[in-house]
């Protein structure tokens, strides 16, 4: 560990195997303790959200940032966005006190990396927080202004919808979802928009959310059937779409599934890689989450194109998720291993051979 002090900030360099750079920033005057992890930049500078979260210890924050940064390397490699894997976490206090000074101090930390890492919205950080952070750095995407990519959720939902269509074609030889029963767990920002795409595609919706008001609204607007958070995991359906939280695909839940496809937006759906194999053994086709939920990332990456953000370009790029996930399904069938393992294999290949490497440096149109 090496510690330096710059701009009234202590910077501690952690040496971690397989990671290019892991830095901890402490600015006591502004209440900042944060980590930035850069896992891999073979395909381009690292890009990943900033999480604002209360951790019990710095070790837990470090573990989280490492896991998230590595995940971004694979997600970006598969999404072909020409960015590397990075992520940051700001350690919140118990009351989640978030001041403009703290956000600006974090932005100065990002700025010290001079563009090696680009930050964005994540859990606990809002679009308006990004506006404050912009005062301290230009290496930031997703700020709400007229040149930015805007709300990522419709784009994420569209990518998930592409994944669902590909899975439908693989399983039933048709892209038509007319009359298919789709059970959506979580109808928040992404789930509710996915529900709309599915409704207009003719699917019969079954929904569940801990927010009953949301459920009632969507049930009314889209003729959906509401079930409890427990029932959604055992309900008879054609497609189960997890759009709430991670770890939902595990050895306890999977044996009770009565679906043929699992495809949803939630991050880290598999509790372990063995759970991917378990789904396969049960004949359930799983569309890997980090492949089909990359629409928001693809959209925000369109902001750093030299010609500026284009929504139609974002849509075209997200449509490619269909082919991408189809290749994964085909390879999984040929090799007899889980779709998740195949997606990781493809990510490893791309990172090793630098397939999809960015050729034009990012441009910031703030
Ligand atoms: P959100 O918080 O807006 O929605 C999540 C919904 O799930 C909420 O309505 C919540 O009440 C509900 N929920 C929580 N626990 C539940 C349970 N046990 N049963 C049923 N419902 C439950 O979040 P979001 O932005 O819609 O994201 C959903 C998932 O997709 C998250 O895992 C997120 O990390 C992932 N994701 C989101 C985006 C994006 O663009 N927003 C991009 C990639 C991945």
Short mmCIF file of C-alpha atoms and ligand atoms in Angstrom, two decimals:
data_model
loop_
_atom_site.label_atom_id
_atom_site.label_comp_id
_atom_site.label_asym_id
_atom_site.label_seq_id
_atom_site.Cartn_x
_atom_site.Cartn_y
_atom_site.Cartn_z
CA UNK A 1 0.00 0.00 0.00
CA UNK A 2 1.32 3.41 -0.94
CA UNK A 3 -0.13 6.64 0.48
CA UNK A 4 0.25 10.11 -1.01
CA UNK A 5 -1.40 13.40 -0.19
CA UNK A 6 -2.64 15.62 -2.97
CA UNK A 7 -5.15 18.50 -3.06
CA UNK A 8 -5.78 17.98 0.69
CA UNK A 9 -6.78 14.39 -0.03
CA UNK A 10 -5.05 11.20 1.12
CA UNK A 11 -4.76 8.75 -1.74
CA UNK A 12 -4.02 5.15 -0.83
CA UNK A 13 -3.02 2.80 -3.61
CA UNK A 14 -4.09 -0.82 -2.99
CA UNK A 15 -2.29 -3.51 -4.96
CA UNK A 16 -4.81 -6.18 -5.92
CA UNK A 17 -4.14 -9.08 -8.28
CA UNK A 18 -5.91 -8.83 -11.66
CA UNK A 19 -6.84 -5.16 -11.06
CA UNK A 20 -5.04 -2.38 -12.88
CA UNK A 21 -5.62 0.30 -10.27
CA UNK A 22 -7.45 0.44 -6.95
CA UNK A 23 -7.42 3.75 -5.11
CA UNK A 24 -8.88 4.86 -1.82
CA UNK A 25 -9.52 8.56 -1.24
CA UNK A 26 -9.89 10.20 2.16
CA UNK A 27 -10.79 13.87 2.47
CA UNK A 28 -11.72 14.31 6.14
CA UNK A 29 -12.56 18.02 5.73
CA UNK A 30 -15.46 17.10 3.44
CA UNK A 31 -16.38 13.74 5.00
CA UNK A 32 -15.22 11.72 2.02
CA UNK A 33 -13.99 8.15 2.06
CA UNK A 34 -14.30 6.48 -1.33
CA UNK A 35 -12.79 3.81 -3.57
CA UNK A 36 -12.27 3.77 -7.31
CA UNK A 37 -11.40 0.39 -8.84
CA UNK A 38 -10.20 -0.06 -12.39
CA UNK A 39 -10.27 -3.71 -13.33
CA UNK A 40 -9.35 -3.79 -17.00
CA UNK A 41 -8.82 -1.14 -19.67
CA UNK A 42 -7.76 -3.32 -22.63
CA UNK A 43 -10.86 -2.22 -24.56
CA UNK A 44 -10.92 1.43 -23.47
CA UNK A 45 -10.91 3.72 -20.45
CA UNK A 46 -12.89 2.41 -17.50
CA UNK A 47 -16.52 3.49 -17.19
CA UNK A 48 -18.91 2.56 -14.40
CA UNK A 49 -21.31 4.08 -11.92
CA UNK A 50 -20.63 5.58 -8.52
CA UNK A 51 -22.43 3.88 -5.67
CA UNK A 52 -23.33 5.81 -2.49
CA UNK A 53 -23.96 3.26 0.20
CA UNK A 54 -23.52 2.66 3.92
CA UNK A 55 -20.98 -0.14 4.45
CA UNK A 56 -20.15 -1.61 7.88
CA UNK A 57 -16.44 -1.33 7.11
CA UNK A 58 -13.93 -0.12 4.53
CA UNK A 59 -13.15 -3.79 3.76
CA UNK A 60 -16.75 -4.37 2.73
CA UNK A 61 -16.71 -1.26 0.54
CA UNK A 62 -13.49 -2.44 -1.09
CA UNK A 63 -14.89 -5.94 -1.71
CA UNK A 64 -17.98 -4.42 -3.30
CA UNK A 65 -16.10 -2.03 -5.58
CA UNK A 66 -13.82 -4.85 -6.77
CA UNK A 67 -16.75 -7.12 -7.58
CA UNK A 68 -18.61 -4.33 -9.38
CA UNK A 69 -15.58 -3.16 -11.39
CA UNK A 70 -14.85 -6.68 -12.64
CA UNK A 71 -18.50 -7.10 -13.57
CA UNK A 72 -18.25 -3.93 -15.68
CA UNK A 73 -15.28 -5.33 -17.64
CA UNK A 74 -17.43 -8.24 -18.80
CA UNK A 75 -20.61 -6.25 -19.28
CA UNK A 76 -18.78 -3.66 -21.42
CA UNK A 77 -16.87 -6.30 -23.40
CA UNK A 78 -20.10 -8.10 -24.28
CA UNK A 79 -21.92 -4.84 -25.02
CA UNK A 80 -19.13 -3.78 -27.40
CA UNK A 81 -19.07 -0.21 -26.09
CA UNK A 82 -15.29 0.22 -26.18
CA UNK A 83 -14.93 1.00 -22.50
CA UNK A 84 -13.18 -0.87 -19.73
CA UNK A 85 -14.33 -2.10 -16.34
CA UNK A 86 -14.38 0.32 -13.46
CA UNK A 87 -16.61 1.34 -10.60
CA UNK A 88 -16.53 3.55 -7.54
CA UNK A 89 -18.16 3.58 -4.13
CA UNK A 90 -18.57 6.42 -1.68
CA UNK A 91 -18.93 5.24 1.91
CA UNK A 92 -22.09 6.86 3.29
CA UNK A 93 -22.60 7.40 7.02
CA UNK A 94 -25.53 5.71 8.80
CA UNK A 95 -27.84 8.59 7.90
CA UNK A 96 -26.69 8.65 4.26
CA UNK A 97 -25.67 12.31 4.64
CA UNK A 98 -24.85 13.53 1.17
CA UNK A 99 -23.61 17.12 0.91
CA UNK A 100 -22.57 19.04 -2.21
CA UNK A 101 -19.10 19.40 -0.64
CA UNK A 102 -18.76 15.63 -0.34
CA UNK A 103 -19.90 15.09 -3.94
CA UNK A 104 -17.48 17.75 -5.21
CA UNK A 105 -14.65 16.18 -3.17
CA UNK A 106 -15.39 12.82 -4.80
CA UNK A 107 -15.43 14.47 -8.22
CA UNK A 108 -11.96 15.89 -7.53
CA UNK A 109 -10.82 12.34 -6.79
CA UNK A 110 -12.20 11.20 -10.17
CA UNK A 111 -10.42 14.13 -11.78
CA UNK A 112 -7.07 13.04 -10.33
CA UNK A 113 -7.27 10.02 -12.65
CA UNK A 114 -7.38 12.38 -15.66
CA UNK A 115 -9.93 10.39 -17.62
CA UNK A 116 -8.70 6.86 -16.86
CA UNK A 117 -12.08 6.40 -15.14
CA UNK A 118 -15.46 7.89 -16.15
CA UNK A 119 -18.16 7.92 -13.50
CA UNK A 120 -21.95 7.73 -13.84
CA UNK A 121 -25.14 7.20 -11.82
CA UNK A 122 -25.56 4.10 -9.64
CA UNK A 123 -27.41 3.06 -6.47
CA UNK A 124 -27.72 6.08 -4.14
CA UNK A 125 -26.54 8.64 -6.70
CA UNK A 126 -29.15 10.64 -8.59
CA UNK A 127 -28.88 12.49 -11.88
CA UNK A 128 -28.92 15.79 -9.97
CA UNK A 129 -25.99 14.59 -7.81
CA UNK A 130 -24.08 14.18 -11.08
CA UNK A 131 -24.75 17.82 -11.89
CA UNK A 132 -23.03 18.79 -8.62
CA UNK A 133 -20.16 16.36 -9.34
CA UNK A 134 -19.64 17.96 -12.74
CA UNK A 135 -18.29 21.03 -10.88
CA UNK A 136 -15.26 18.93 -9.93
CA UNK A 137 -14.67 16.85 -13.06
CA UNK A 138 -15.55 16.54 -16.71
CA UNK A 139 -15.09 12.74 -16.64
CA UNK A 140 -18.72 12.00 -16.04
CA UNK A 141 -21.70 10.82 -18.10
CA UNK A 142 -25.46 10.82 -17.59
CA UNK A 143 -25.83 14.40 -16.33
CA UNK A 144 -29.33 15.70 -17.06
CA UNK A 145 -28.94 18.30 -19.83
CA UNK A 146 -30.01 18.46 -23.45
CA UNK A 147 -26.87 16.82 -24.84
CA UNK A 148 -27.00 13.84 -22.50
CA UNK A 149 -28.47 10.37 -22.91
CA UNK A 150 -31.24 10.91 -20.33
CA UNK A 151 -33.07 8.26 -18.32
CA UNK A 152 -31.38 4.86 -18.91
CA UNK A 153 -34.37 2.72 -17.86
CA UNK A 154 -36.34 2.68 -21.18
CA UNK A 155 -33.12 1.65 -22.97
CA UNK A 156 -32.36 -1.05 -20.42
CA UNK A 157 -35.93 -2.33 -20.75
CA UNK A 158 -35.64 -2.34 -24.56
CA UNK A 159 -32.44 -4.44 -24.37
CA UNK A 160 -34.13 -6.89 -22.00
CA UNK A 161 -37.04 -7.09 -24.43
CA UNK A 162 -34.56 -7.95 -27.23
CA UNK A 163 -33.18 -10.70 -24.98
CA UNK A 164 -36.67 -12.05 -24.39
CA UNK A 165 -37.40 -12.14 -28.13
CA UNK A 166 -34.17 -14.02 -28.81
CA UNK A 167 -34.95 -16.51 -26.03
CA UNK A 168 -38.45 -16.98 -27.43
CA UNK A 169 -37.05 -17.72 -30.89
CA UNK A 170 -34.52 -20.18 -29.49
CA UNK A 171 -37.08 -21.98 -27.35
CA UNK A 172 -40.24 -21.84 -29.45
CA UNK A 173 -38.99 -20.89 -32.90
CA UNK A 174 -41.07 -17.72 -32.90
CA UNK A 175 -40.53 -14.10 -31.97
CA UNK A 176 -44.22 -13.68 -31.25
CA UNK A 177 -45.02 -13.32 -27.58
CA UNK A 178 -48.75 -13.26 -28.21
CA UNK A 179 -50.50 -15.16 -25.45
CA UNK A 180 -47.26 -15.98 -23.62
CA UNK A 181 -47.45 -15.68 -19.85
CA UNK A 182 -44.65 -13.46 -18.56
CA UNK A 183 -44.11 -13.12 -14.80
CA UNK A 184 -42.27 -9.92 -13.86
CA UNK A 185 -40.71 -9.64 -10.42
CA UNK A 186 -40.41 -5.90 -9.67
CA UNK A 187 -42.22 -3.26 -11.69
CA UNK A 188 -39.97 -0.30 -10.85
CA UNK A 189 -38.14 1.91 -13.34
CA UNK A 190 -37.19 -0.92 -15.73
CA UNK A 191 -39.83 -3.56 -14.96
CA UNK A 192 -42.78 -1.27 -15.66
CA UNK A 193 -41.41 -0.21 -19.07
CA UNK A 194 -40.64 -3.82 -19.94
CA UNK A 195 -44.24 -4.60 -18.96
CA UNK A 196 -45.40 -2.03 -21.53
CA UNK A 197 -43.32 -3.53 -24.35
CA UNK A 198 -44.67 -6.97 -23.46
CA UNK A 199 -48.25 -5.78 -23.15
CA UNK A 200 -48.20 -4.31 -26.65
CA UNK A 201 -46.50 -7.47 -27.94
CA UNK A 202 -49.60 -9.40 -26.81
CA UNK A 203 -48.20 -11.11 -23.70
CA UNK A 204 -50.30 -11.91 -20.62
CA UNK A 205 -48.63 -10.32 -17.63
CA UNK A 206 -48.27 -11.58 -14.09
CA UNK A 207 -46.61 -9.04 -11.82
CA UNK A 208 -45.32 -8.72 -8.31
CA UNK A 209 -43.82 -5.84 -6.36
CA UNK A 210 -43.53 -4.99 -2.70
CA UNK A 211 -45.03 -1.65 -3.69
CA UNK A 212 -48.73 -2.50 -3.92
CA UNK A 213 -49.72 0.83 -5.41
CA UNK A 214 -47.40 0.27 -8.37
CA UNK A 215 -48.88 -3.20 -8.86
CA UNK A 216 -52.45 -1.90 -8.85
CA UNK A 217 -51.63 0.82 -11.37
CA UNK A 218 -49.95 -1.58 -13.79
CA UNK A 219 -52.63 -4.24 -13.32
CA UNK A 220 -55.21 -1.64 -14.30
CA UNK A 221 -53.31 -0.22 -17.27
CA UNK A 222 -52.12 -3.54 -18.71
CA UNK A 223 -54.63 -6.10 -17.49
CA UNK A 224 -51.92 -7.79 -15.44
CA UNK A 225 -52.55 -10.32 -12.69
CA UNK A 226 -50.98 -9.45 -9.35
CA UNK A 227 -49.34 -12.16 -7.25
CA UNK A 228 -47.43 -11.95 -3.96
CA UNK A 229 -43.61 -11.67 -3.82
CA UNK A 230 -43.55 -15.36 -2.75
CA UNK A 231 -45.91 -16.58 -5.48
CA UNK A 232 -44.00 -14.92 -8.32
CA UNK A 233 -41.23 -17.47 -7.74
CA UNK A 234 -43.49 -20.49 -8.21
CA UNK A 235 -46.18 -19.23 -10.54
CA UNK A 236 -46.84 -21.16 -13.75
CA UNK A 237 -45.63 -19.04 -16.66
CA UNK A 238 -43.67 -19.20 -19.92
CA UNK A 239 -41.09 -16.57 -18.99
CA UNK A 240 -39.90 -15.44 -15.57
CA UNK A 241 -38.38 -11.95 -15.66
CA UNK A 242 -36.47 -10.88 -12.52
CA UNK A 243 -36.43 -7.07 -12.46
CA UNK A 244 -35.92 -6.40 -8.74
CA UNK A 245 -32.82 -7.64 -6.95
CA UNK A 246 -29.82 -9.96 -7.31
CA UNK A 247 -29.29 -13.53 -6.08
CA UNK A 248 -32.83 -14.55 -6.97
CA UNK A 249 -31.71 -17.57 -9.02
CA UNK A 250 -30.41 -20.05 -6.44
CA UNK A 251 -30.65 -23.66 -5.30
CA UNK A 252 -33.74 -22.87 -3.18
CA UNK A 253 -35.77 -20.98 -5.81
CA UNK A 254 -34.84 -22.71 -9.08
CA UNK A 255 -36.30 -26.19 -8.29
CA UNK A 256 -39.73 -24.54 -7.84
CA UNK A 257 -39.71 -22.63 -11.13
CA UNK A 258 -42.50 -23.45 -13.58
CA UNK A 259 -41.20 -21.52 -16.58
CA UNK A 260 -39.22 -22.26 -19.74
CA UNK A 261 -37.21 -19.05 -19.94
CA UNK A 262 -35.60 -16.71 -17.39
CA UNK A 263 -34.75 -13.27 -18.77
CA UNK A 264 -34.79 -10.04 -16.79
CA UNK A 265 -33.07 -6.79 -15.91
CA UNK A 266 -31.84 -7.41 -12.36
CA UNK A 267 -28.07 -7.43 -11.84
CA UNK A 268 -26.30 -10.56 -10.53
CA UNK A 269 -29.36 -12.79 -10.70
CA UNK A 270 -27.39 -16.03 -10.22
CA UNK A 271 -26.28 -16.56 -6.64
CA UNK A 272 -23.45 -18.76 -7.94
CA UNK A 273 -22.30 -20.05 -11.32
CA UNK A 274 -23.61 -23.54 -10.39
CA UNK A 275 -27.09 -22.03 -10.42
CA UNK A 276 -26.64 -21.34 -14.14
CA UNK A 277 -25.91 -25.03 -14.63
CA UNK A 278 -28.94 -25.97 -12.52
CA UNK A 279 -31.24 -23.91 -14.76
CA UNK A 280 -29.76 -25.66 -17.77
CA UNK A 281 -30.32 -29.12 -16.23
CA UNK A 282 -33.96 -28.20 -15.70
CA UNK A 283 -34.28 -27.23 -19.37
CA UNK A 284 -34.80 -23.56 -18.52
CA UNK A 285 -33.18 -21.17 -20.98
CA UNK A 286 -31.41 -18.38 -19.10
CA UNK A 287 -30.50 -15.12 -20.85
CA UNK A 288 -27.43 -13.86 -18.91
CA UNK A 289 -28.37 -10.67 -17.07
CA UNK A 290 -25.20 -8.71 -17.83
CA UNK A 291 -25.71 -9.29 -21.55
CA UNK A 292 -29.38 -8.34 -21.84
CA UNK A 293 -29.47 -5.54 -19.25
CA UNK A 294 -26.69 -3.54 -20.95
CA UNK A 295 -29.08 -1.19 -22.80
CA UNK A 296 -28.57 1.63 -20.27
CA UNK A 297 -24.79 1.30 -20.55
CA UNK A 298 -24.92 1.23 -24.37
CA UNK A 299 -27.14 4.32 -24.30
CA UNK A 300 -24.91 6.34 -21.96
CA UNK A 301 -21.82 5.37 -23.98
CA UNK A 302 -23.39 7.05 -27.03
CA UNK A 303 -22.79 10.34 -25.16
CA UNK A 304 -19.03 10.11 -25.59
CA UNK A 305 -19.15 9.66 -29.37
CA UNK A 306 -17.29 12.47 -31.21
CA UNK A 307 -20.51 13.58 -32.94
CA UNK A 308 -22.46 13.64 -29.67
CA UNK A 309 -25.39 11.63 -28.40
CA UNK A 310 -27.83 10.09 -30.84
CA UNK A 311 -30.90 8.23 -29.58
CA UNK A 312 -31.32 6.35 -32.86
CA UNK A 313 -27.72 5.12 -32.70
CA UNK A 314 -28.38 3.95 -29.14
CA UNK A 315 -31.49 2.07 -30.29
CA UNK A 316 -29.62 0.41 -33.18
CA UNK A 317 -26.81 -0.69 -30.88
CA UNK A 318 -29.21 -2.06 -28.29
CA UNK A 319 -31.05 -4.06 -30.95
CA UNK A 320 -27.81 -6.02 -31.41
CA UNK A 321 -28.39 -7.62 -28.02
CA UNK A 322 -30.71 -9.98 -29.91
CA UNK A 323 -27.88 -11.47 -32.04
CA UNK A 324 -25.43 -11.38 -29.15
CA UNK A 325 -27.58 -13.45 -26.84
CA UNK A 326 -28.55 -15.80 -29.68
CA UNK A 327 -24.85 -16.56 -30.22
CA UNK A 328 -24.59 -17.37 -26.51
CA UNK A 329 -27.59 -19.71 -26.67
CA UNK A 330 -26.15 -21.50 -29.72
CA UNK A 331 -22.68 -21.90 -28.21
CA UNK A 332 -24.16 -23.13 -24.93
CA UNK A 333 -26.06 -25.80 -26.85
CA UNK A 334 -22.97 -26.85 -28.83
CA UNK A 335 -20.63 -26.91 -25.82
CA UNK A 336 -23.11 -28.27 -23.29
CA UNK A 337 -22.26 -25.58 -20.71
CA UNK A 338 -24.46 -22.93 -19.15
CA UNK A 339 -25.32 -19.73 -21.01
CA UNK A 340 -23.72 -17.72 -18.21
CA UNK A 341 -20.42 -19.61 -18.52
CA UNK A 342 -20.49 -19.06 -22.29
CA UNK A 343 -21.05 -15.32 -21.83
CA UNK A 344 -18.05 -15.16 -19.48
CA UNK A 345 -15.95 -17.16 -21.98
CA UNK A 346 -16.84 -14.66 -24.73
CA UNK A 347 -15.96 -11.78 -22.41
CA UNK A 348 -12.57 -13.38 -21.65
CA UNK A 349 -11.88 -13.86 -25.38
CA UNK A 350 -12.76 -10.25 -26.16
CA UNK A 351 -10.59 -8.91 -23.34
CA UNK A 352 -7.65 -11.15 -24.25
CA UNK A 353 -7.73 -10.41 -27.98
CA UNK A 354 -8.85 -6.79 -27.51
CA UNK A 355 -11.93 -7.37 -29.65
CA UNK A 356 -14.08 -4.22 -29.68
CA UNK A 357 -11.28 -1.92 -28.53
CA UNK A 358 -12.13 1.80 -28.71
CA UNK A 359 -10.31 3.53 -31.54
CA UNK A 360 -11.45 7.13 -30.94
CA UNK A 361 -10.97 8.58 -27.44
CA UNK A 362 -14.12 9.58 -25.54
CA UNK A 363 -15.36 13.13 -26.14
CA UNK A 364 -17.30 14.98 -23.41
CA UNK A 365 -20.00 17.31 -24.76
CA UNK A 366 -20.89 19.08 -21.51
P1 LIG B 1 -36.16 0.15 -9.11
O1 LIG B 1 -35.69 0.32 -7.72
O2 LIG B 1 -36.74 1.32 -9.81
O3 LIG B 1 -37.23 -1.05 -9.19
C1 LIG B 1 -37.10 -2.24 -8.47
C2 LIG B 1 -38.50 -2.64 -8.05
O4 LIG B 1 -38.42 -3.92 -7.42
C3 LIG B 1 -39.11 -1.68 -7.04
O5 LIG B 1 -40.40 -1.26 -7.48
C4 LIG B 1 -39.19 -2.51 -5.76
O6 LIG B 1 -40.31 -2.19 -4.97
C5 LIG B 1 -39.30 -3.91 -6.30
N1 LIG B 1 -38.90 -4.99 -5.39
C6 LIG B 1 -37.92 -4.99 -4.46
N2 LIG B 1 -37.88 -6.16 -3.82
C7 LIG B 1 -38.86 -6.93 -4.35
C8 LIG B 1 -39.34 -8.24 -4.10
N3 LIG B 1 -38.80 -9.02 -3.16
N4 LIG B 1 -40.37 -8.71 -4.86
C9 LIG B 1 -40.93 -7.94 -5.80
N5 LIG B 1 -40.54 -6.68 -6.06
C10 LIG B 1 -39.51 -6.18 -5.35
O7 LIG B 1 -34.89 -0.41 -9.91
P2 LIG B 1 -34.71 -0.48 -11.49
O8 LIG B 1 -33.91 0.69 -11.92
O9 LIG B 1 -36.01 -0.79 -12.14
O10 LIG B 1 -33.74 -1.74 -11.61
C11 LIG B 1 -34.23 -3.06 -11.43
C12 LIG B 1 -33.05 -4.04 -11.49
O11 LIG B 1 -32.40 -3.89 -12.76
C13 LIG B 1 -31.96 -3.78 -10.44
O12 LIG B 1 -31.38 -5.01 -10.09
C14 LIG B 1 -30.94 -2.94 -11.19
O13 LIG B 1 -29.65 -3.05 -10.64
C15 LIG B 1 -31.03 -3.57 -12.57
N6 LIG B 1 -30.59 -2.68 -13.65
C16 LIG B 1 -31.21 -1.47 -13.85
C17 LIG B 1 -30.79 -0.65 -14.88
C18 LIG B 1 -31.46 0.67 -15.14
O14 LIG B 1 -31.26 1.25 -16.24
N7 LIG B 1 -32.28 1.20 -14.24
C19 LIG B 1 -29.74 -1.05 -15.71
C20 LIG B 1 -29.14 -2.30 -15.51
C21 LIG B 1 -29.58 -3.10 -14.46
#
